[in-house]
Amino acid sequence: MDVLLLNGPNLNLLGSREPDYYGTQTLDDITSNLTKIANNVGLTFEHHQDNSESKLIKYIHNATDNGVQYIIFNPAAFTHTSIALRDAILAVGIEFSEVHLSNIYKREIFRKQSYFSDIAKGIISGFGPQGYEFALQAAIQHIQQLKRL
Ligand code: DQA
Protein backbone atom coordinates (compact mmCIF):
# COMPACT_ATOMS: atom_id res chain seq x y z
CA MET A 1 0.00 0.00 0.00
CA ASP A 2 1.59 3.28 -1.08
CA VAL A 3 -0.68 5.99 0.28
CA LEU A 4 -2.91 5.79 3.33
CA LEU A 5 -5.64 8.36 3.92
CA LEU A 6 -7.02 8.56 7.45
CA ASN A 7 -10.01 10.63 8.47
CA GLY A 8 -11.07 11.18 12.06
CA PRO A 9 -14.38 11.62 13.85
CA ASN A 10 -17.52 13.00 12.20
CA LEU A 11 -15.96 13.09 8.75
CA ASN A 12 -18.27 10.20 7.82
CA LEU A 13 -20.97 12.91 7.83
CA LEU A 14 -19.36 14.97 5.07
CA GLY A 15 -21.96 16.13 2.59
CA SER A 16 -24.50 17.03 5.25
CA ARG A 17 -22.31 18.19 8.13
CA GLU A 18 -21.93 22.00 8.43
CA PRO A 19 -21.60 22.50 4.65
CA ASP A 20 -20.43 26.10 5.09
CA TYR A 21 -17.25 24.72 6.64
CA TYR A 22 -16.93 21.33 5.03
CA GLY A 23 -18.64 21.60 1.63
CA THR A 24 -21.20 19.29 0.06
CA GLN A 25 -19.06 16.41 -1.21
CA THR A 26 -19.43 13.14 0.66
CA LEU A 27 -16.45 11.18 1.90
CA ASP A 28 -17.20 8.61 -0.82
CA ASP A 29 -17.03 11.34 -3.49
CA ILE A 30 -13.68 12.48 -2.11
CA THR A 31 -12.12 9.04 -1.71
CA SER A 32 -13.22 7.70 -5.10
CA ASN A 33 -11.65 10.74 -6.78
CA LEU A 34 -8.39 10.28 -4.82
CA THR A 35 -8.29 6.56 -5.56
CA LYS A 36 -8.53 7.32 -9.30
CA ILE A 37 -5.76 9.92 -9.13
CA ALA A 38 -3.43 7.56 -7.23
CA ASN A 39 -4.20 4.56 -9.44
CA ASN A 40 -3.63 6.65 -12.60
CA VAL A 41 0.01 7.14 -11.59
CA GLY A 42 0.37 3.48 -10.63
CA LEU A 43 0.12 3.89 -6.85
CA THR A 44 -2.09 1.97 -4.47
CA PHE A 45 -4.36 3.92 -2.16
CA GLU A 46 -6.23 2.90 0.97
CA HIS A 47 -8.53 4.99 3.14
CA HIS A 48 -10.21 4.65 6.50
CA GLN A 49 -12.49 6.90 8.46
CA ASP A 50 -13.09 6.20 12.11
CA ASN A 51 -14.72 7.94 15.02
CA SER A 52 -12.56 6.13 17.54
CA GLU A 53 -9.05 7.16 18.53
CA SER A 54 -7.99 3.58 19.20
CA LYS A 55 -8.99 2.40 15.70
CA LEU A 56 -7.08 5.26 14.12
CA ILE A 57 -4.03 4.34 16.22
CA LYS A 58 -4.34 0.76 14.99
CA TYR A 59 -4.39 1.89 11.34
CA ILE A 60 -1.25 3.90 11.97
CA HIS A 61 0.49 0.98 13.71
CA ASN A 62 -0.43 -1.35 10.84
CA ALA A 63 0.87 1.09 8.24
CA THR A 64 4.48 -0.08 8.52
CA ASP A 65 3.59 -3.75 7.96
CA ASN A 66 1.35 -2.71 5.07
CA GLY A 67 4.26 -0.91 3.38
CA VAL A 68 2.62 2.51 3.54
CA GLN A 69 4.98 5.18 2.20
CA TYR A 70 2.92 8.27 2.97
CA ILE A 71 -0.04 9.14 5.19
CA ILE A 72 -2.59 11.87 4.50
CA PHE A 73 -4.24 12.59 7.81
CA ASN A 74 -7.25 14.66 8.79
CA PRO A 75 -7.46 13.91 12.51
CA ALA A 76 -10.60 16.12 12.74
CA ALA A 77 -11.35 17.01 16.40
CA PHE A 78 -8.46 14.78 17.55
CA THR A 79 -6.17 17.37 15.94
CA HIS A 80 -6.69 19.52 18.99
CA THR A 81 -6.66 16.85 21.69
CA SER A 82 -4.75 13.68 20.84
CA ILE A 83 -1.24 13.16 22.14
CA ALA A 84 -1.87 9.43 21.62
CA LEU A 85 -2.33 9.85 17.85
CA ARG A 86 0.67 12.16 17.70
CA ASP A 87 2.77 9.53 19.48
CA ALA A 88 1.49 6.79 17.15
CA ILE A 89 2.53 8.67 14.04
CA LEU A 90 5.91 9.51 15.57
CA ALA A 91 6.35 5.86 16.51
CA VAL A 92 5.95 4.57 12.94
CA GLY A 93 8.01 7.44 11.50
CA ILE A 94 6.07 7.62 8.22
CA GLU A 95 5.99 10.99 6.45
CA PHE A 96 2.56 12.61 6.53
CA SER A 97 0.52 15.66 5.58
CA GLU A 98 -2.05 17.18 7.90
CA VAL A 99 -5.22 18.15 6.04
CA HIS A 100 -8.27 20.14 7.13
CA LEU A 101 -11.20 21.02 4.95
CA SER A 102 -11.79 24.26 6.83
CA ASN A 103 -9.20 26.89 7.72
CA ILE A 104 -8.62 25.99 11.37
CA TYR A 105 -6.88 29.34 11.96
CA LYS A 106 -10.02 31.27 11.00
CA ARG A 107 -12.31 29.57 13.52
CA GLU A 108 -12.57 29.15 17.30
CA ILE A 109 -9.36 29.69 19.29
CA PHE A 110 -9.23 26.05 20.43
CA ARG A 111 -8.86 24.92 16.80
CA LYS A 112 -5.60 26.84 16.39
CA GLN A 113 -3.81 24.27 18.56
CA SER A 114 -2.73 21.18 16.58
CA TYR A 115 -0.79 18.23 17.96
CA PHE A 116 0.35 17.40 14.42
CA SER A 117 1.47 20.55 12.63
CA ASP A 118 5.01 20.62 14.05
CA ILE A 119 5.67 17.00 13.05
CA ALA A 120 3.90 16.98 9.66
CA LYS A 121 5.75 17.43 6.37
CA GLY A 122 3.15 20.10 5.61
CA ILE A 123 -0.31 21.34 6.45
CA ILE A 124 -3.20 22.10 4.10
CA SER A 125 -6.14 23.86 5.68
CA GLY A 126 -9.07 25.72 4.19
CA PHE A 127 -9.28 24.42 0.62
CA GLY A 128 -12.16 22.02 1.17
CA PRO A 129 -11.96 18.62 -0.57
CA GLN A 130 -9.32 20.01 -2.95
CA GLY A 131 -6.93 20.04 0.00
CA TYR A 132 -6.83 16.24 -0.11
CA GLU A 133 -5.86 16.42 -3.79
CA PHE A 134 -3.01 18.81 -2.98
CA ALA A 135 -1.84 16.42 -0.26
CA LEU A 136 -2.05 13.49 -2.66
CA GLN A 137 0.07 15.35 -5.23
CA ALA A 138 2.69 15.91 -2.53
CA ALA A 139 2.51 12.23 -1.55
CA ILE A 140 2.92 11.13 -5.19
CA GLN A 141 6.00 13.32 -5.63
CA HIS A 142 7.49 12.06 -2.38
CA ILE A 143 6.99 8.40 -3.34
CA GLN A 144 8.22 8.88 -6.90
CA GLN A 145 11.35 10.51 -5.52
CA LEU A 146 11.91 7.58 -3.14
CA LYS A 147 11.47 5.12 -6.03
CA ARG A 148 14.11 6.99 -8.08
CA LEU A 149 16.69 6.79 -5.28
C1 DQA B 1 -11.47 19.60 10.59
C2 DQA B 1 -11.32 20.79 11.55
C3 DQA B 1 -11.44 20.33 13.01
O1 DQA B 1 -11.30 21.44 13.88
C4 DQA B 1 -12.83 19.73 13.22
O2 DQA B 1 -12.93 19.23 14.54
C5 DQA B 1 -13.16 18.68 12.23
C6 DQA B 1 -12.76 18.85 10.83
C7 DQA B 1 -11.49 20.05 9.12
O3 DQA B 1 -11.32 19.20 8.26
O4 DQA B 1 -11.67 21.25 8.83
O5 DQA B 1 -13.87 17.72 12.54
O6 DQA B 1 -10.38 18.73 10.77
JSON list of C-alpha atoms and ligand atoms in Angstrom, two decimals:
[
{"chain": "A", "resi": 1, "resn": "MET", "atom": "CA", "xyz": [0.00, 0.00, 0.00]},
{"chain": "A", "resi": 2, "resn": "ASP", "atom": "CA", "xyz": [1.59, 3.28, -1.08]},
{"chain": "A", "resi": 3, "resn": "VAL", "atom": "CA", "xyz": [-0.68, 5.99, 0.28]},
{"chain": "A", "resi": 4, "resn": "LEU", "atom": "CA", "xyz": [-2.91, 5.79, 3.33]},
{"chain": "A", "resi": 5, "resn": "LEU", "atom": "CA", "xyz": [-5.64, 8.36, 3.92]},
{"chain": "A", "resi": 6, "resn": "LEU", "atom": "CA", "xyz": [-7.02, 8.56, 7.45]},
{"chain": "A", "resi": 7, "resn": "ASN", "atom": "CA", "xyz": [-10.01, 10.63, 8.47]},
{"chain": "A", "resi": 8, "resn": "GLY", "atom": "CA", "xyz": [-11.07, 11.18, 12.06]},
{"chain": "A", "resi": 9, "resn": "PRO", "atom": "CA", "xyz": [-14.38, 11.62, 13.85]},
{"chain": "A", "resi": 10, "resn": "ASN", "atom": "CA", "xyz": [-17.52, 13.00, 12.20]},
{"chain": "A", "resi": 11, "resn": "LEU", "atom": "CA", "xyz": [-15.96, 13.09, 8.75]},
{"chain": "A", "resi": 12, "resn": "ASN", "atom": "CA", "xyz": [-18.27, 10.20, 7.82]},
{"chain": "A", "resi": 13, "resn": "LEU", "atom": "CA", "xyz": [-20.97, 12.91, 7.83]},
{"chain": "A", "resi": 14, "resn": "LEU", "atom": "CA", "xyz": [-19.36, 14.97, 5.07]},
{"chain": "A", "resi": 15, "resn": "GLY", "atom": "CA", "xyz": [-21.96, 16.13, 2.59]},
{"chain": "A", "resi": 16, "resn": "SER", "atom": "CA", "xyz": [-24.50, 17.03, 5.25]},
{"chain": "A", "resi": 17, "resn": "ARG", "atom": "CA", "xyz": [-22.31, 18.19, 8.13]},
{"chain": "A", "resi": 18, "resn": "GLU", "atom": "CA", "xyz": [-21.93, 22.00, 8.43]},
{"chain": "A", "resi": 19, "resn": "PRO", "atom": "CA", "xyz": [-21.60, 22.50, 4.65]},
{"chain": "A", "resi": 20, "resn": "ASP", "atom": "CA", "xyz": [-20.43, 26.10, 5.09]},
{"chain": "A", "resi": 21, "resn": "TYR", "atom": "CA", "xyz": [-17.25, 24.72, 6.64]},
{"chain": "A", "resi": 22, "resn": "TYR", "atom": "CA", "xyz": [-16.93, 21.33, 5.03]},
{"chain": "A", "resi": 23, "resn": "GLY", "atom": "CA", "xyz": [-18.64, 21.60, 1.63]},
{"chain": "A", "resi": 24, "resn": "THR", "atom": "CA", "xyz": [-21.20, 19.29, 0.06]},
{"chain": "A", "resi": 25, "resn": "GLN", "atom": "CA", "xyz": [-19.06, 16.41, -1.21]},
{"chain": "A", "resi": 26, "resn": "THR", "atom": "CA", "xyz": [-19.43, 13.14, 0.66]},
{"chain": "A", "resi": 27, "resn": "LEU", "atom": "CA", "xyz": [-16.45, 11.18, 1.90]},
{"chain": "A", "resi": 28, "resn": "ASP", "atom": "CA", "xyz": [-17.20, 8.61, -0.82]},
{"chain": "A", "resi": 29, "resn": "ASP", "atom": "CA", "xyz": [-17.03, 11.34, -3.49]},
{"chain": "A", "resi": 30, "resn": "ILE", "atom": "CA", "xyz": [-13.68, 12.48, -2.11]},
{"chain": "A", "resi": 31, "resn": "THR", "atom": "CA", "xyz": [-12.12, 9.04, -1.71]},
{"chain": "A", "resi": 32, "resn": "SER", "atom": "CA", "xyz": [-13.22, 7.70, -5.10]},
{"chain": "A", "resi": 33, "resn": "ASN", "atom": "CA", "xyz": [-11.65, 10.74, -6.78]},
{"chain": "A", "resi": 34, "resn": "LEU", "atom": "CA", "xyz": [-8.39, 10.28, -4.82]},
{"chain": "A", "resi": 35, "resn": "THR", "atom": "CA", "xyz": [-8.29, 6.56, -5.56]},
{"chain": "A", "resi": 36, "resn": "LYS", "atom": "CA", "xyz": [-8.53, 7.32, -9.30]},
{"chain": "A", "resi": 37, "resn": "ILE", "atom": "CA", "xyz": [-5.76, 9.92, -9.13]},
{"chain": "A", "resi": 38, "resn": "ALA", "atom": "CA", "xyz": [-3.43, 7.56, -7.23]},
{"chain": "A", "resi": 39, "resn": "ASN", "atom": "CA", "xyz": [-4.20, 4.56, -9.44]},
{"chain": "A", "resi": 40, "resn": "ASN", "atom": "CA", "xyz": [-3.63, 6.65, -12.60]},
{"chain": "A", "resi": 41, "resn": "VAL", "atom": "CA", "xyz": [0.01, 7.14, -11.59]},
{"chain": "A", "resi": 42, "resn": "GLY", "atom": "CA", "xyz": [0.37, 3.48, -10.63]},
{"chain": "A", "resi": 43, "resn": "LEU", "atom": "CA", "xyz": [0.12, 3.89, -6.85]},
{"chain": "A", "resi": 44, "resn": "THR", "atom": "CA", "xyz": [-2.09, 1.97, -4.47]},
{"chain": "A", "resi": 45, "resn": "PHE", "atom": "CA", "xyz": [-4.36, 3.92, -2.16]},
{"chain": "A", "resi": 46, "resn": "GLU", "atom": "CA", "xyz": [-6.23, 2.90, 0.97]},
{"chain": "A", "resi": 47, "resn": "HIS", "atom": "CA", "xyz": [-8.53, 4.99, 3.14]},
{"chain": "A", "resi": 48, "resn": "HIS", "atom": "CA", "xyz": [-10.21, 4.65, 6.50]},
{"chain": "A", "resi": 49, "resn": "GLN", "atom": "CA", "xyz": [-12.49, 6.90, 8.46]},
{"chain": "A", "resi": 50, "resn": "ASP", "atom": "CA", "xyz": [-13.09, 6.20, 12.11]},
{"chain": "A", "resi": 51, "resn": "ASN", "atom": "CA", "xyz": [-14.72, 7.94, 15.02]},
{"chain": "A", "resi": 52, "resn": "SER", "atom": "CA", "xyz": [-12.56, 6.13, 17.54]},
{"chain": "A", "resi": 53, "resn": "GLU", "atom": "CA", "xyz": [-9.05, 7.16, 18.53]},
{"chain": "A", "resi": 54, "resn": "SER", "atom": "CA", "xyz": [-7.99, 3.58, 19.20]},
{"chain": "A", "resi": 55, "resn": "LYS", "atom": "CA", "xyz": [-8.99, 2.40, 15.70]},
{"chain": "A", "resi": 56, "resn": "LEU", "atom": "CA", "xyz": [-7.08, 5.26, 14.12]},
{"chain": "A", "resi": 57, "resn": "ILE", "atom": "CA", "xyz": [-4.03, 4.34, 16.22]},
{"chain": "A", "resi": 58, "resn": "LYS", "atom": "CA", "xyz": [-4.34, 0.76, 14.99]},
{"chain": "A", "resi": 59, "resn": "TYR", "atom": "CA", "xyz": [-4.39, 1.89, 11.34]},
{"chain": "A", "resi": 60, "resn": "ILE", "atom": "CA", "xyz": [-1.25, 3.90, 11.97]},
{"chain": "A", "resi": 61, "resn": "HIS", "atom": "CA", "xyz": [0.49, 0.98, 13.71]},
{"chain": "A", "resi": 62, "resn": "ASN", "atom": "CA", "xyz": [-0.43, -1.35, 10.84]},
{"chain": "A", "resi": 63, "resn": "ALA", "atom": "CA", "xyz": [0.87, 1.09, 8.24]},
{"chain": "A", "resi": 64, "resn": "THR", "atom": "CA", "xyz": [4.48, -0.08, 8.52]},
{"chain": "A", "resi": 65, "resn": "ASP", "atom": "CA", "xyz": [3.59, -3.75, 7.96]},
{"chain": "A", "resi": 66, "resn": "ASN", "atom": "CA", "xyz": [1.35, -2.71, 5.07]},
{"chain": "A", "resi": 67, "resn": "GLY", "atom": "CA", "xyz": [4.26, -0.91, 3.38]},
{"chain": "A", "resi": 68, "resn": "VAL", "atom": "CA", "xyz": [2.62, 2.51, 3.54]},
{"chain": "A", "resi": 69, "resn": "GLN", "atom": "CA", "xyz": [4.98, 5.18, 2.20]},
{"chain": "A", "resi": 70, "resn": "TYR", "atom": "CA", "xyz": [2.92, 8.27, 2.97]},
{"chain": "A", "resi": 71, "resn": "ILE", "atom": "CA", "xyz": [-0.04, 9.14, 5.19]},
{"chain": "A", "resi": 72, "resn": "ILE", "atom": "CA", "xyz": [-2.59, 11.87, 4.50]},
{"chain": "A", "resi": 73, "resn": "PHE", "atom": "CA", "xyz": [-4.24, 12.59, 7.81]},
{"chain": "A", "resi": 74, "resn": "ASN", "atom": "CA", "xyz": [-7.25, 14.66, 8.79]},
{"chain": "A", "resi": 75, "resn": "PRO", "atom": "CA", "xyz": [-7.46, 13.91, 12.51]},
{"chain": "A", "resi": 76, "resn": "ALA", "atom": "CA", "xyz": [-10.60, 16.12, 12.74]},
{"chain": "A", "resi": 77, "resn": "ALA", "atom": "CA", "xyz": [-11.35, 17.01, 16.40]},
{"chain": "A", "resi": 78, "resn": "PHE", "atom": "CA", "xyz": [-8.46, 14.78, 17.55]},
{"chain": "A", "resi": 79, "resn": "THR", "atom": "CA", "xyz": [-6.17, 17.37, 15.94]},
{"chain": "A", "resi": 80, "resn": "HIS", "atom": "CA", "xyz": [-6.69, 19.52, 18.99]},
{"chain": "A", "resi": 81, "resn": "THR", "atom": "CA", "xyz": [-6.66, 16.85, 21.69]},
{"chain": "A", "resi": 82, "resn": "SER", "atom": "CA", "xyz": [-4.75, 13.68, 20.84]},
{"chain": "A", "resi": 83, "resn": "ILE", "atom": "CA", "xyz": [-1.24, 13.16, 22.14]},
{"chain": "A", "resi": 84, "resn": "ALA", "atom": "CA", "xyz": [-1.87, 9.43, 21.62]},
{"chain": "A", "resi": 85, "resn": "LEU", "atom": "CA", "xyz": [-2.33, 9.85, 17.85]},
{"chain": "A", "resi": 86, "resn": "ARG", "atom": "CA", "xyz": [0.67, 12.16, 17.70]},
{"chain": "A", "resi": 87, "resn": "ASP", "atom": "CA", "xyz": [2.77, 9.53, 19.48]},
{"chain": "A", "resi": 88, "resn": "ALA", "atom": "CA", "xyz": [1.49, 6.79, 17.15]},
{"chain": "A", "resi": 89, "resn": "ILE", "atom": "CA", "xyz": [2.53, 8.67, 14.04]},
{"chain": "A", "resi": 90, "resn": "LEU", "atom": "CA", "xyz": [5.91, 9.51, 15.57]},
{"chain": "A", "resi": 91, "resn": "ALA", "atom": "CA", "xyz": [6.35, 5.86, 16.51]},
{"chain": "A", "resi": 92, "resn": "VAL", "atom": "CA", "xyz": [5.95, 4.57, 12.94]},
{"chain": "A", "resi": 93, "resn": "GLY", "atom": "CA", "xyz": [8.01, 7.44, 11.50]},
{"chain": "A", "resi": 94, "resn": "ILE", "atom": "CA", "xyz": [6.07, 7.62, 8.22]},
{"chain": "A", "resi": 95, "resn": "GLU", "atom": "CA", "xyz": [5.99, 10.99, 6.45]},
{"chain": "A", "resi": 96, "resn": "PHE", "atom": "CA", "xyz": [2.56, 12.61, 6.53]},
{"chain": "A", "resi": 97, "resn": "SER", "atom": "CA", "xyz": [0.52, 15.66, 5.58]},
{"chain": "A", "resi": 98, "resn": "GLU", "atom": "CA", "xyz": [-2.05, 17.18, 7.90]},
{"chain": "A", "resi": 99, "resn": "VAL", "atom": "CA", "xyz": [-5.22, 18.15, 6.04]},
{"chain": "A", "resi": 100, "resn": "HIS", "atom": "CA", "xyz": [-8.27, 20.14, 7.13]},
{"chain": "A", "resi": 101, "resn": "LEU", "atom": "CA", "xyz": [-11.20, 21.02, 4.95]},
{"chain": "A", "resi": 102, "resn": "SER", "atom": "CA", "xyz": [-11.79, 24.26, 6.83]},
{"chain": "A", "resi": 103, "resn": "ASN", "atom": "CA", "xyz": [-9.20, 26.89, 7.72]},
{"chain": "A", "resi": 104, "resn": "ILE", "atom": "CA", "xyz": [-8.62, 25.99, 11.37]},
{"chain": "A", "resi": 105, "resn": "TYR", "atom": "CA", "xyz": [-6.88, 29.34, 11.96]},
{"chain": "A", "resi": 106, "resn": "LYS", "atom": "CA", "xyz": [-10.02, 31.27, 11.00]},
{"chain": "A", "resi": 107, "resn": "ARG", "atom": "CA", "xyz": [-12.31, 29.57, 13.52]},
{"chain": "A", "resi": 108, "resn": "GLU", "atom": "CA", "xyz": [-12.57, 29.15, 17.30]},
{"chain": "A", "resi": 109, "resn": "ILE", "atom": "CA", "xyz": [-9.36, 29.69, 19.29]},
{"chain": "A", "resi": 110, "resn": "PHE", "atom": "CA", "xyz": [-9.23, 26.05, 20.43]},
{"chain": "A", "resi": 111, "resn": "ARG", "atom": "CA", "xyz": [-8.86, 24.92, 16.80]},
{"chain": "A", "resi": 112, "resn": "LYS", "atom": "CA", "xyz": [-5.60, 26.84, 16.39]},
{"chain": "A", "resi": 113, "resn": "GLN", "atom": "CA", "xyz": [-3.81, 24.27, 18.56]},
{"chain": "A", "resi": 114, "resn": "SER", "atom": "CA", "xyz": [-2.73, 21.18, 16.58]},
{"chain": "A", "resi": 115, "resn": "TYR", "atom": "CA", "xyz": [-0.79, 18.23, 17.96]},
{"chain": "A", "resi": 116, "resn": "PHE", "atom": "CA", "xyz": [0.35, 17.40, 14.42]},
{"chain": "A", "resi": 117, "resn": "SER", "atom": "CA", "xyz": [1.47, 20.55, 12.63]},
{"chain": "A", "resi": 118, "resn": "ASP", "atom": "CA", "xyz": [5.01, 20.62, 14.05]},
{"chain": "A", "resi": 119, "resn": "ILE", "atom": "CA", "xyz": [5.67, 17.00, 13.05]},
{"chain": "A", "resi": 120, "resn": "ALA", "atom": "CA", "xyz": [3.90, 16.98, 9.66]},
{"chain": "A", "resi": 121, "resn": "LYS", "atom": "CA", "xyz": [5.75, 17.43, 6.37]},
{"chain": "A", "resi": 122, "resn": "GLY", "atom": "CA", "xyz": [3.15, 20.10, 5.61]},
{"chain": "A", "resi": 123, "resn": "ILE", "atom": "CA", "xyz": [-0.31, 21.34, 6.45]},
{"chain": "A", "resi": 124, "resn": "ILE", "atom": "CA", "xyz": [-3.20, 22.10, 4.10]},
{"chain": "A", "resi": 125, "resn": "SER", "atom": "CA", "xyz": [-6.14, 23.86, 5.68]},
{"chain": "A", "resi": 126, "resn": "GLY", "atom": "CA", "xyz": [-9.07, 25.72, 4.19]},
{"chain": "A", "resi": 127, "resn": "PHE", "atom": "CA", "xyz": [-9.28, 24.42, 0.62]},
{"chain": "A", "resi": 128, "resn": "GLY", "atom": "CA", "xyz": [-12.16, 22.02, 1.17]},
{"chain": "A", "resi": 129, "resn": "PRO", "atom": "CA", "xyz": [-11.96, 18.62, -0.57]},
{"chain": "A", "resi": 130, "resn": "GLN", "atom": "CA", "xyz": [-9.32, 20.01, -2.95]},
{"chain": "A", "resi": 131, "resn": "GLY", "atom": "CA", "xyz": [-6.93, 20.04, 0.00]},
{"chain": "A", "resi": 132, "resn": "TYR", "atom": "CA", "xyz": [-6.83, 16.24, -0.11]},
{"chain": "A", "resi": 133, "resn": "GLU", "atom": "CA", "xyz": [-5.86, 16.42, -3.79]},
{"chain": "A", "resi": 134, "resn": "PHE", "atom": "CA", "xyz": [-3.01, 18.81, -2.98]},
{"chain": "A", "resi": 135, "resn": "ALA", "atom": "CA", "xyz": [-1.84, 16.42, -0.26]},
{"chain": "A", "resi": 136, "resn": "LEU", "atom": "CA", "xyz": [-2.05, 13.49, -2.66]},
{"chain": "A", "resi": 137, "resn": "GLN", "atom": "CA", "xyz": [0.07, 15.35, -5.23]},
{"chain": "A", "resi": 138, "resn": "ALA", "atom": "CA", "xyz": [2.69, 15.91, -2.53]},
{"chain": "A", "resi": 139, "resn": "ALA", "atom": "CA", "xyz": [2.51, 12.23, -1.55]},
{"chain": "A", "resi": 140, "resn": "ILE", "atom": "CA", "xyz": [2.92, 11.13, -5.19]},
{"chain": "A", "resi": 141, "resn": "GLN", "atom": "CA", "xyz": [6.00, 13.32, -5.63]},
{"chain": "A", "resi": 142, "resn": "HIS", "atom": "CA", "xyz": [7.49, 12.06, -2.38]},
{"chain": "A", "resi": 143, "resn": "ILE", "atom": "CA", "xyz": [6.99, 8.40, -3.34]},
{"chain": "A", "resi": 144, "resn": "GLN", "atom": "CA", "xyz": [8.22, 8.88, -6.90]},
{"chain": "A", "resi": 145, "resn": "GLN", "atom": "CA", "xyz": [11.35, 10.51, -5.52]},
{"chain": "A", "resi": 146, "resn": "LEU", "atom": "CA", "xyz": [11.91, 7.58, -3.14]},
{"chain": "A", "resi": 147, "resn": "LYS", "atom": "CA", "xyz": [11.47, 5.12, -6.03]},
{"chain": "A", "resi": 148, "resn": "ARG", "atom": "CA", "xyz": [14.11, 6.99, -8.08]},
{"chain": "A", "resi": 149, "resn": "LEU", "atom": "CA", "xyz": [16.69, 6.79, -5.28]},
{"chain": "B", "resi": 1, "resn": "DQA", "atom": "C1", "xyz": [-11.47, 19.60, 10.59]},
{"chain": "B", "resi": 1, "resn": "DQA", "atom": "C2", "xyz": [-11.32, 20.79, 11.55]},
{"chain": "B", "resi": 1, "resn": "DQA", "atom": "C3", "xyz": [-11.44, 20.33, 13.01]},
{"chain": "B", "resi": 1, "resn": "DQA", "atom": "O1", "xyz": [-11.30, 21.44, 13.88]},
{"chain": "B", "resi": 1, "resn": "DQA", "atom": "C4", "xyz": [-12.83, 19.73, 13.22]},
{"chain": "B", "resi": 1, "resn": "DQA", "atom": "O2", "xyz": [-12.93, 19.23, 14.54]},
{"chain": "B", "resi": 1, "resn": "DQA", "atom": "C5", "xyz": [-13.16, 18.68, 12.23]},
{"chain": "B", "resi": 1, "resn": "DQA", "atom": "C6", "xyz": [-12.76, 18.85, 10.83]},
{"chain": "B", "resi": 1, "resn": "DQA", "atom": "C7", "xyz": [-11.49, 20.05, 9.12]},
{"chain": "B", "resi": 1, "resn": "DQA", "atom": "O3", "xyz": [-11.32, 19.20, 8.26]},
{"chain": "B", "resi": 1, "resn": "DQA", "atom": "O4", "xyz": [-11.67, 21.25, 8.83]},
{"chain": "B", "resi": 1, "resn": "DQA", "atom": "O5", "xyz": [-13.87, 17.72, 12.54]},
{"chain": "B", "resi": 1, "resn": "DQA", "atom": "O6", "xyz": [-10.38, 18.73, 10.77]}
]
